[in-house]
mmCIF file of C-alpha atoms in Angstrom:
data_model
loop_
_atom_site.group_PDB
_atom_site.id
_atom_site.type_symbol
_atom_site.label_atom_id
_atom_site.label_comp_id
_atom_site.label_asym_id
_atom_site.label_seq_id
_atom_site.Cartn_x
_atom_site.Cartn_y
_atom_site.Cartn_z
ATOM 1 C CA MET A 933 68.332 123.746 16.791
ATOM 2 C CA MET A 934 69.385 125.167 20.174
ATOM 3 C CA THR A 935 71.258 123.047 22.296
ATOM 4 C CA ALA A 936 72.311 123.556 26.069
ATOM 5 C CA THR A 937 74.077 122.123 28.539
ATOM 6 C CA THR A 938 73.996 122.786 32.240
ATOM 7 C CA ALA A 939 76.925 121.508 34.280
ATOM 8 C CA ALA A 940 75.801 120.382 37.600
ATOM 9 C CA SER A 941 77.066 122.980 40.322
ATOM 10 C CA PRO A 942 78.774 121.598 43.432
ATOM 11 C CA LYS A 943 76.449 124.180 45.469
ATOM 12 C CA GLY A 944 73.423 123.680 43.827
ATOM 13 C CA PRO A 945 70.206 121.854 44.968
ATOM 14 C CA HIS A 946 70.802 117.971 44.941
ATOM 15 C CA ARG A 947 68.061 115.170 45.619
ATOM 16 C CA ALA A 948 68.018 113.695 49.075
ATOM 17 C CA GLY A 949 68.969 110.019 48.860
ATOM 18 C CA PRO A 950 68.954 107.569 51.398
ATOM 19 C CA THR A 951 71.282 108.041 54.106
ATOM 20 C CA ARG A 952 73.254 105.800 55.631
ATOM 21 C CA ARG A 953 73.454 105.197 59.271
ATOM 22 C CA GLY A 954 76.320 104.054 61.068
ATOM 23 C CA PRO A 955 76.392 100.878 63.424
ATOM 24 C CA ALA A 956 75.626 103.544 66.248
ATOM 25 C CA GLY A 957 72.697 105.031 64.592
ATOM 26 C CA VAL A 958 71.009 101.523 63.744
ATOM 27 C CA ARG A 959 71.482 100.231 67.360
ATOM 28 C CA ARG A 960 69.420 103.181 68.512
ATOM 29 C CA GLN A 961 67.002 102.656 66.370
ATOM 30 C CA GLY A 962 66.610 99.047 67.250
ATOM 31 C CA ALA A 963 66.478 99.868 71.147
ATOM 32 C CA ALA A 964 63.673 102.504 70.445
ATOM 33 C CA GLY A 965 61.032 99.915 70.018
ATOM 34 C CA PRO A 966 61.280 97.873 73.099
ATOM 35 C CA LEU A 967 61.721 101.370 74.994
ATOM 36 C CA PHE A 968 58.357 102.968 73.948
ATOM 37 C CA VAL A 969 56.527 99.359 74.773
ATOM 38 C CA ALA A 970 58.774 99.176 78.329
ATOM 39 C CA PRO A 971 56.398 100.757 80.293
ATOM 40 C CA PHE A 972 53.289 99.291 79.373
ATOM 41 C CA LEU A 973 54.923 96.074 79.573
ATOM 42 C CA VAL A 974 56.246 97.070 83.239
ATOM 43 C CA LEU A 975 52.770 98.487 84.049
ATOM 44 C CA PHE A 976 50.952 94.896 82.847
ATOM 45 C CA LEU A 977 53.443 92.952 84.515
ATOM 46 C CA LEU A 978 53.093 94.640 88.098
ATOM 47 C CA LEU A 979 49.254 95.320 87.951
ATOM 48 C CA PHE A 980 47.757 92.125 85.902
ATOM 49 C CA LEU A 981 50.001 89.254 85.806
ATOM 50 C CA ALA A 982 51.822 89.689 89.389
ATOM 51 C CA PRO A 983 48.345 89.697 91.194
ATOM 52 C CA LEU A 984 47.345 86.995 89.117
ATOM 53 C CA GLY A 985 50.014 84.903 89.967
ATOM 54 C CA TYR A 986 50.008 85.406 93.329
ATOM 55 C CA ALA A 987 46.415 84.443 93.488
ATOM 56 C CA ALA A 988 47.289 81.355 91.641
ATOM 57 C CA TYR A 989 50.081 80.584 94.256
ATOM 58 C CA LEU A 990 47.388 81.249 96.962
ATOM 59 C CA SER A 991 45.070 78.837 95.572
ATOM 60 C CA LEU A 992 47.495 75.849 96.140
ATOM 61 C CA PHE A 993 47.805 76.621 99.834
ATOM 62 C CA GLU A 994 45.389 76.224 102.751
ATOM 63 C CA GLN A 995 45.725 77.826 106.000
ATOM 64 C CA ARG A 996 44.635 75.506 109.056
ATOM 65 C CA LEU A 997 44.599 76.154 112.977
ATOM 66 C CA ILE A 998 46.801 73.536 113.470
ATOM 67 C CA GLY A 999 50.175 73.465 110.934
ATOM 68 C CA GLY A 1000 49.779 76.875 109.600
ATOM 69 C CA THR A 1001 49.625 77.591 106.129
ATOM 70 C CA VAL A 1002 50.449 74.101 104.093
ATOM 71 C CA PHE A 1003 50.679 73.308 100.492
ATOM 72 C CA VAL A 1004 47.771 71.231 99.456
ATOM 73 C CA GLY A 1005 48.059 71.348 95.552
ATOM 74 C CA LEU A 1006 45.078 71.228 93.601
ATOM 75 C CA ASP A 1007 42.518 69.905 96.843
ATOM 76 C CA ASN A 1008 41.141 73.833 96.894
ATOM 77 C CA TYR A 1009 40.413 73.315 93.108
ATOM 78 C CA VAL A 1010 38.281 69.588 93.655
ATOM 79 C CA GLN A 1011 36.439 71.057 96.595
ATOM 80 C CA ALA A 1012 35.267 74.077 94.692
ATOM 81 C CA LEU A 1013 33.959 71.849 91.914
ATOM 82 C CA GLN A 1014 31.843 70.122 94.429
ATOM 83 C CA ASP A 1015 30.816 73.592 96.390
ATOM 84 C CA PRO A 1016 27.225 73.625 95.976
ATOM 85 C CA LEU A 1017 27.180 77.031 97.330
ATOM 86 C CA LEU A 1018 29.326 77.850 94.194
ATOM 87 C CA ILE A 1019 27.476 75.975 91.638
ATOM 88 C CA HIS A 1020 24.708 77.800 92.465
ATOM 89 C CA GLY A 1021 25.624 81.020 92.430
ATOM 90 C CA VAL A 1022 27.007 80.567 88.754
ATOM 91 C CA GLY A 1023 23.943 78.892 87.847
ATOM 92 C CA ARG A 1024 21.777 81.787 89.442
ATOM 93 C CA VAL A 1025 24.214 83.994 87.495
ATOM 94 C CA ALA A 1026 23.626 82.584 84.299
ATOM 95 C CA LEU A 1027 20.003 82.570 84.368
ATOM 96 C CA PHE A 1028 20.563 86.140 85.142
ATOM 97 C CA PHE A 1029 22.312 86.485 82.018
ATOM 98 C CA VAL A 1030 19.773 84.736 79.994
ATOM 99 C CA ILE A 1031 17.168 87.286 81.222
ATOM 100 C CA GLN A 1032 18.470 90.631 81.179
ATOM 101 C CA VAL A 1033 21.353 90.360 78.376
ATOM 102 C CA PRO A 1034 18.735 89.772 75.406
ATOM 103 C CA LEU A 1035 16.470 92.474 76.700
ATOM 104 C CA MET A 1036 19.128 95.257 77.490
ATOM 105 C CA LEU A 1037 20.411 94.447 73.907
ATOM 106 C CA VAL A 1038 17.283 94.566 72.211
ATOM 107 C CA LEU A 1039 16.234 98.350 73.910
ATOM 108 C CA ALA A 1040 19.776 99.565 73.338
ATOM 109 C CA LEU A 1041 19.360 98.143 69.404
ATOM 110 C CA LEU A 1042 16.115 100.033 69.323
ATOM 111 C CA PHE A 1043 16.953 103.391 70.920
ATOM 112 C CA ALA A 1044 20.032 103.144 68.609
ATOM 113 C CA LEU A 1045 18.074 102.729 65.307
ATOM 114 C CA ALA A 1046 15.289 105.361 66.284
ATOM 115 C CA LEU A 1047 18.179 107.628 67.054
ATOM 116 C CA ASP A 1048 19.695 107.290 63.850
ATOM 117 C CA SER A 1049 16.721 107.382 61.947
ATOM 118 C CA GLY A 1050 16.390 110.904 62.175
ATOM 119 C CA LEU A 1051 13.079 111.317 62.749
ATOM 120 C CA LEU A 1052 12.954 112.030 66.471
ATOM 121 C CA ARG A 1053 12.507 115.346 67.852
ATOM 122 C CA LEU A 1054 14.827 116.661 70.322
ATOM 123 C CA ALA A 1055 17.393 113.646 69.529
ATOM 124 C CA ARG A 1056 20.010 114.973 71.523
ATOM 125 C CA VAL A 1057 17.850 115.246 74.925
ATOM 126 C CA ILE A 1058 16.693 111.616 74.147
ATOM 127 C CA ARG A 1059 20.613 110.735 73.741
ATOM 128 C CA LEU A 1060 21.378 112.052 76.768
ATOM 129 C CA GLY A 1061 18.493 111.127 78.835
ATOM 130 C CA ILE A 1062 19.057 107.596 77.981
ATOM 131 C CA PHE A 1063 22.835 107.433 78.550
ATOM 132 C CA VAL A 1064 22.735 109.674 82.002
ATOM 133 C CA PRO A 1065 22.032 106.380 84.104
ATOM 134 C CA TYR A 1066 25.522 105.053 83.003
ATOM 135 C CA ALA A 1067 27.142 108.157 84.522
ATOM 136 C CA VAL A 1068 25.294 107.297 87.780
ATOM 137 C CA PRO A 1069 27.410 105.127 89.902
ATOM 138 C CA SER A 1070 26.040 101.601 90.696
ATOM 139 C CA VAL A 1071 26.060 102.333 94.377
ATOM 140 C CA VAL A 1072 24.081 105.158 93.987
ATOM 141 C CA ALA A 1073 21.559 103.663 91.385
ATOM 142 C CA THR A 1074 21.163 100.483 93.701
ATOM 143 C CA LEU A 1075 20.441 102.234 96.623
ATOM 144 C CA MET A 1076 17.785 104.556 94.644
ATOM 145 C CA TRP A 1077 16.152 101.475 93.225
ATOM 146 C CA GLY A 1078 16.263 100.037 96.606
ATOM 147 C CA TYR A 1079 14.063 102.874 97.891
ATOM 148 C CA LEU A 1080 11.652 102.269 94.975
ATOM 149 C CA TYR A 1081 11.550 98.715 95.746
ATOM 150 C CA GLY A 1082 10.824 99.115 99.203
ATOM 151 C CA PRO A 1083 7.414 96.825 100.573
ATOM 152 C CA ASP A 1084 7.110 99.608 103.333
ATOM 153 C CA PHE A 1085 8.510 102.805 102.567
ATOM 154 C CA GLY A 1086 8.594 102.526 98.493
ATOM 155 C CA PRO A 1087 6.263 104.940 96.114
ATOM 156 C CA PHE A 1088 5.094 101.509 94.521
ATOM 157 C CA ALA A 1089 4.177 100.069 97.887
ATOM 158 C CA GLN A 1090 2.543 103.363 99.190
ATOM 159 C CA LEU A 1091 0.614 103.840 95.655
ATOM 160 C CA SER A 1092 -0.838 100.091 95.711
ATOM 161 C CA ARG A 1093 -1.891 100.769 99.260
ATOM 162 C CA LYS A 1094 -3.773 104.247 98.366
ATOM 163 C CA LEU A 1095 -5.508 101.855 95.424
ATOM 164 C CA ASP A 1096 -6.297 99.396 98.006
ATOM 165 C CA LEU A 1097 -4.477 96.853 96.114
ATOM 166 C CA PRO A 1098 -1.439 94.373 97.384
ATOM 167 C CA ALA A 1099 2.019 95.818 97.380
ATOM 168 C CA PRO A 1100 4.282 94.374 95.035
ATOM 169 C CA HIS A 1101 7.156 92.628 96.828
ATOM 170 C CA PHE A 1102 9.825 93.053 94.328
ATOM 171 C CA LEU A 1103 12.473 92.011 96.994
ATOM 172 C CA SER A 1104 10.791 88.694 97.363
ATOM 173 C CA ASP A 1105 12.726 85.680 96.332
ATOM 174 C CA GLY A 1106 10.319 85.255 93.398
ATOM 175 C CA TRP A 1107 11.400 88.685 92.197
ATOM 176 C CA MET A 1108 14.553 89.675 93.357
ATOM 177 C CA LEU A 1109 16.388 88.379 90.379
ATOM 178 C CA GLY A 1110 14.163 90.660 87.753
ATOM 179 C CA SER A 1111 14.705 93.267 90.041
ATOM 180 C CA LEU A 1112 18.557 93.111 90.219
ATOM 181 C CA ALA A 1113 18.120 93.016 86.090
ATOM 182 C CA ASN A 1114 15.724 96.085 85.920
ATOM 183 C CA ILE A 1115 18.990 97.530 87.734
ATOM 184 C CA VAL A 1116 21.622 96.468 85.455
ATOM 185 C CA THR A 1117 19.411 97.100 82.112
ATOM 186 C CA TRP A 1118 18.579 100.858 83.457
ATOM 187 C CA GLU A 1119 22.330 101.264 84.104
ATOM 188 C CA PHE A 1120 23.741 99.671 80.975
ATOM 189 C CA VAL A 1121 21.276 100.446 77.932
ATOM 190 C CA GLY A 1122 22.717 103.843 77.159
ATOM 191 C CA TYR A 1123 26.252 102.451 77.382
ATOM 192 C CA ASN A 1124 25.320 99.966 74.804
ATOM 193 C CA MET A 1125 23.036 102.476 72.812
ATOM 194 C CA ILE A 1126 26.088 104.362 72.174
ATOM 195 C CA ILE A 1127 28.170 101.801 71.110
ATOM 196 C CA LEU A 1128 25.396 100.634 68.466
ATOM 197 C CA TYR A 1129 24.463 104.401 67.645
ATOM 198 C CA ALA A 1130 28.314 104.949 66.905
ATOM 199 C CA ALA A 1131 28.468 101.794 64.430
ATOM 200 C CA LEU A 1132 25.127 102.949 62.653
ATOM 201 C CA ARG A 1133 27.117 106.403 61.742
ATOM 202 C CA THR A 1134 29.825 104.659 60.312
ATOM 203 C CA ILE A 1135 27.809 103.032 57.511
ATOM 204 C CA PRO A 1136 28.549 104.485 54.213
ATOM 205 C CA GLN A 1137 26.041 106.872 52.665
ATOM 206 C CA GLU A 1138 26.547 104.903 49.779
ATOM 207 C CA LEU A 1139 24.798 101.987 50.694
ATOM 208 C CA TYR A 1140 21.664 104.462 52.099
ATOM 209 C CA GLU A 1141 21.759 105.884 48.357
ATOM 210 C CA ALA A 1142 21.839 102.310 46.574
ATOM 211 C CA ALA A 1143 18.812 101.321 48.857
ATOM 212 C CA ALA A 1144 16.829 104.357 48.091
ATOM 213 C CA VAL A 1145 17.464 103.877 44.156
ATOM 214 C CA ASP A 1146 16.158 99.972 44.856
ATOM 215 C CA GLY A 1147 13.114 101.638 46.250
ATOM 216 C CA ALA A 1148 13.566 99.910 49.961
ATOM 217 C CA GLY A 1149 11.802 101.717 52.577
ATOM 218 C CA ALA A 1150 12.865 102.522 56.194
ATOM 219 C CA TRP A 1151 11.991 99.165 57.546
ATOM 220 C CA ARG A 1152 13.997 97.263 54.711
ATOM 221 C CA VAL A 1153 16.946 99.659 55.160
ATOM 222 C CA ALA A 1154 17.164 98.755 58.562
ATOM 223 C CA TRP A 1155 16.617 95.226 58.298
ATOM 224 C CA SER A 1156 19.143 94.698 55.008
ATOM 225 C CA VAL A 1157 21.678 97.679 55.593
ATOM 226 C CA LYS A 1158 21.534 98.761 59.168
ATOM 227 C CA LEU A 1159 21.437 95.491 60.977
ATOM 228 C CA PRO A 1160 24.313 93.439 58.950
ATOM 229 C CA ALA A 1161 26.342 96.534 59.574
ATOM 230 C CA LEU A 1162 25.968 96.495 63.403
ATOM 231 C CA ARG A 1163 26.986 92.313 63.942
ATOM 232 C CA PRO A 1164 30.494 93.436 64.930
ATOM 233 C CA ALA A 1165 29.484 95.909 67.573
ATOM 234 C CA LEU A 1166 26.441 93.699 68.649
ATOM 235 C CA MET A 1167 29.416 90.853 69.043
ATOM 236 C CA LEU A 1168 31.230 93.560 71.388
ATOM 237 C CA THR A 1169 28.191 94.424 73.512
ATOM 238 C CA LEU A 1170 27.263 90.797 74.256
ATOM 239 C CA LEU A 1171 31.034 90.141 75.147
ATOM 240 C CA PHE A 1172 30.786 93.398 77.250
ATOM 241 C CA SER A 1173 27.674 91.765 78.889
ATOM 242 C CA VAL A 1174 28.987 88.345 79.404
ATOM 243 C CA ILE A 1175 32.045 89.556 81.401
ATOM 244 C CA GLY A 1176 29.878 92.069 83.417
ATOM 245 C CA SER A 1177 26.844 89.314 84.119
ATOM 246 C CA PHE A 1178 29.533 87.093 85.846
ATOM 247 C CA GLN A 1179 31.251 89.872 87.457
ATOM 248 C CA LEU A 1180 27.533 90.667 89.229
ATOM 249 C CA PHE A 1181 28.329 91.895 92.818
ATOM 250 C CA ASN A 1182 27.389 95.566 93.708
ATOM 251 C CA GLU A 1183 23.926 95.446 93.385
ATOM 252 C CA PRO A 1184 23.207 92.167 94.983
ATOM 253 C CA ASN A 1185 25.693 93.132 97.543
ATOM 254 C CA LEU A 1186 23.847 96.452 98.563
ATOM 255 C CA LEU A 1187 20.084 94.826 98.087
ATOM 256 C CA MET A 1188 21.384 92.172 100.798
ATOM 257 C CA LYS A 1189 21.326 94.901 103.711
ATOM 258 C CA ILE A 1190 17.530 95.251 103.064
ATOM 259 C CA ALA A 1191 16.285 91.650 102.012
ATOM 260 C CA PRO A 1192 19.209 89.503 104.057
ATOM 261 C CA ALA A 1193 16.570 86.604 103.728
ATOM 262 C CA VAL A 1194 16.459 86.370 99.929
ATOM 263 C CA ILE A 1195 19.952 87.371 99.191
ATOM 264 C CA SER A 1196 22.787 85.659 101.199
ATOM 265 C CA SER A 1197 26.621 86.262 101.224
ATOM 266 C CA SER A 1198 26.849 83.233 97.899
ATOM 267 C CA TYR A 1199 23.932 84.720 95.527
ATOM 268 C CA THR A 1200 26.555 85.178 92.841
ATOM 269 C CA ALA A 1201 29.947 83.818 92.766
ATOM 270 C CA ASN A 1202 31.748 87.007 93.005
ATOM 271 C CA LEU A 1203 29.913 87.754 96.346
ATOM 272 C CA TYR A 1204 30.717 84.493 97.497
ATOM 273 C CA SER A 1205 34.674 84.964 96.685
ATOM 274 C CA TYR A 1206 34.296 88.354 98.136
ATOM 275 C CA SER A 1207 32.334 87.024 101.460
ATOM 276 C CA LEU A 1208 35.051 83.989 101.602
ATOM 277 C CA ALA A 1209 37.958 86.245 101.308
ATOM 278 C CA PHE A 1210 36.980 89.342 103.966
ATOM 279 C CA THR A 1211 34.084 87.863 106.329
ATOM 280 C CA GLY A 1212 35.080 84.199 106.557
ATOM 281 C CA GLN A 1213 39.113 84.814 106.034
ATOM 282 C CA GLN A 1214 39.510 82.172 103.797
ATOM 283 C CA LEU A 1215 41.855 83.808 101.338
ATOM 284 C CA ASN A 1216 43.429 80.505 99.999
ATOM 285 C CA TYR A 1217 39.912 79.506 99.145
ATOM 286 C CA ALA A 1218 38.370 82.637 97.815
ATOM 287 C CA ALA A 1219 41.532 82.619 95.457
ATOM 288 C CA THR A 1220 40.458 79.023 94.334
ATOM 289 C CA VAL A 1221 37.006 80.418 93.882
ATOM 290 C CA SER A 1222 37.954 83.562 91.715
ATOM 291 C CA PHE A 1223 40.582 81.609 89.529
ATOM 292 C CA LEU A 1224 37.553 79.216 89.014
ATOM 293 C CA LEU A 1225 34.991 82.036 87.871
ATOM 294 C CA GLY A 1226 37.643 83.582 85.921
ATOM 295 C CA LEU A 1227 37.466 80.201 83.955
ATOM 296 C CA VAL A 1228 33.862 80.188 83.499
ATOM 297 C CA ILE A 1229 33.900 83.744 82.169
ATOM 298 C CA VAL A 1230 36.631 82.684 79.425
ATOM 299 C CA ILE A 1231 34.905 79.946 78.588
ATOM 300 C CA ALA A 1232 31.145 81.631 78.174
ATOM 301 C CA SER A 1233 32.944 84.457 76.156
ATOM 302 C CA TYR A 1234 34.710 81.635 73.871
ATOM 303 C CA ALA A 1235 31.770 80.018 73.384
ATOM 304 C CA VAL A 1236 29.749 82.876 72.261
ATOM 305 C CA LEU A 1237 32.435 84.353 69.605
ATOM 306 C CA LEU A 1238 32.883 80.993 68.491
ATOM 307 C CA THR A 1239 29.132 80.410 67.876
ATOM 308 C CA ALA A 1240 28.740 83.780 66.341
ATOM 309 C CA ASN A 1241 31.946 83.077 63.810
ATOM 310 C CA ARG A 1242 30.235 80.057 62.991
ATOM 311 C CA ARG A 1243 27.047 81.908 61.781
ATOM 312 C CA ARG A 1244 28.963 84.476 59.687
ATOM 313 C CA THR A 1245 30.944 81.813 58.066
ATOM 314 C CA PRO A 1246 28.684 80.176 55.067
#
């Protein structure tokens, strides 16, 4: 029996064990984390918390012709909660949300499912065509649709006159909210479609194979596999839509120039706050309105998330 003994050479390779760091190394490692997050914290403080705090500070004062700027506490908030212009603006935006968001999300979902099915020809061209309106600035989109809506010069009005039909009044009081909803839907269907389509592409292939083994058809796969997998993405798009609807500003602000009798400076809460600050020079009251609008958005977003989570919880 052969035995061999090997002596460990002092110059031979050795296993790297845990190295002990001295107190200076431990201190450097401990300081690395705060240094990495420091730029974000500084920017977050300067660009987000500081303006928010300054707006909250402004909302507690009132500028008067006699006496200058005086501290009024929560009087501005009491006045805003009783302001009929603000209440109507928030109510109008809430109605806009109820009308526009379901239509936009259903269209985005249908487009995403159609593209993911693989049955469409020129799928890339169709996907790009639906997404392109999102790349168009909202100002340009509103000006374009404002021209199309025009009761005197718009192509719909000209076509109606040639056919001896009454011209559609897209910019009338009864049609205005629907016309705004059409512009916003045109702008954001592609954006929401991309989110849903990306979520569809992450569904494991094994689920489709299992459904095929069970004999599920295309509609059954869409209902039982794809839609349940899309719930988180749908919640994300719904949350973005809640925030975007209550921040409606560009579209009514531009259409106000061609329909001043229909869209007033308080048509939406956001437009009302802007008009108070830059037209009425009521900076303190505008800050109060902005804070209350932010509170409405937080409550509406939380209500949507709470409702969705309750439905998901058995």
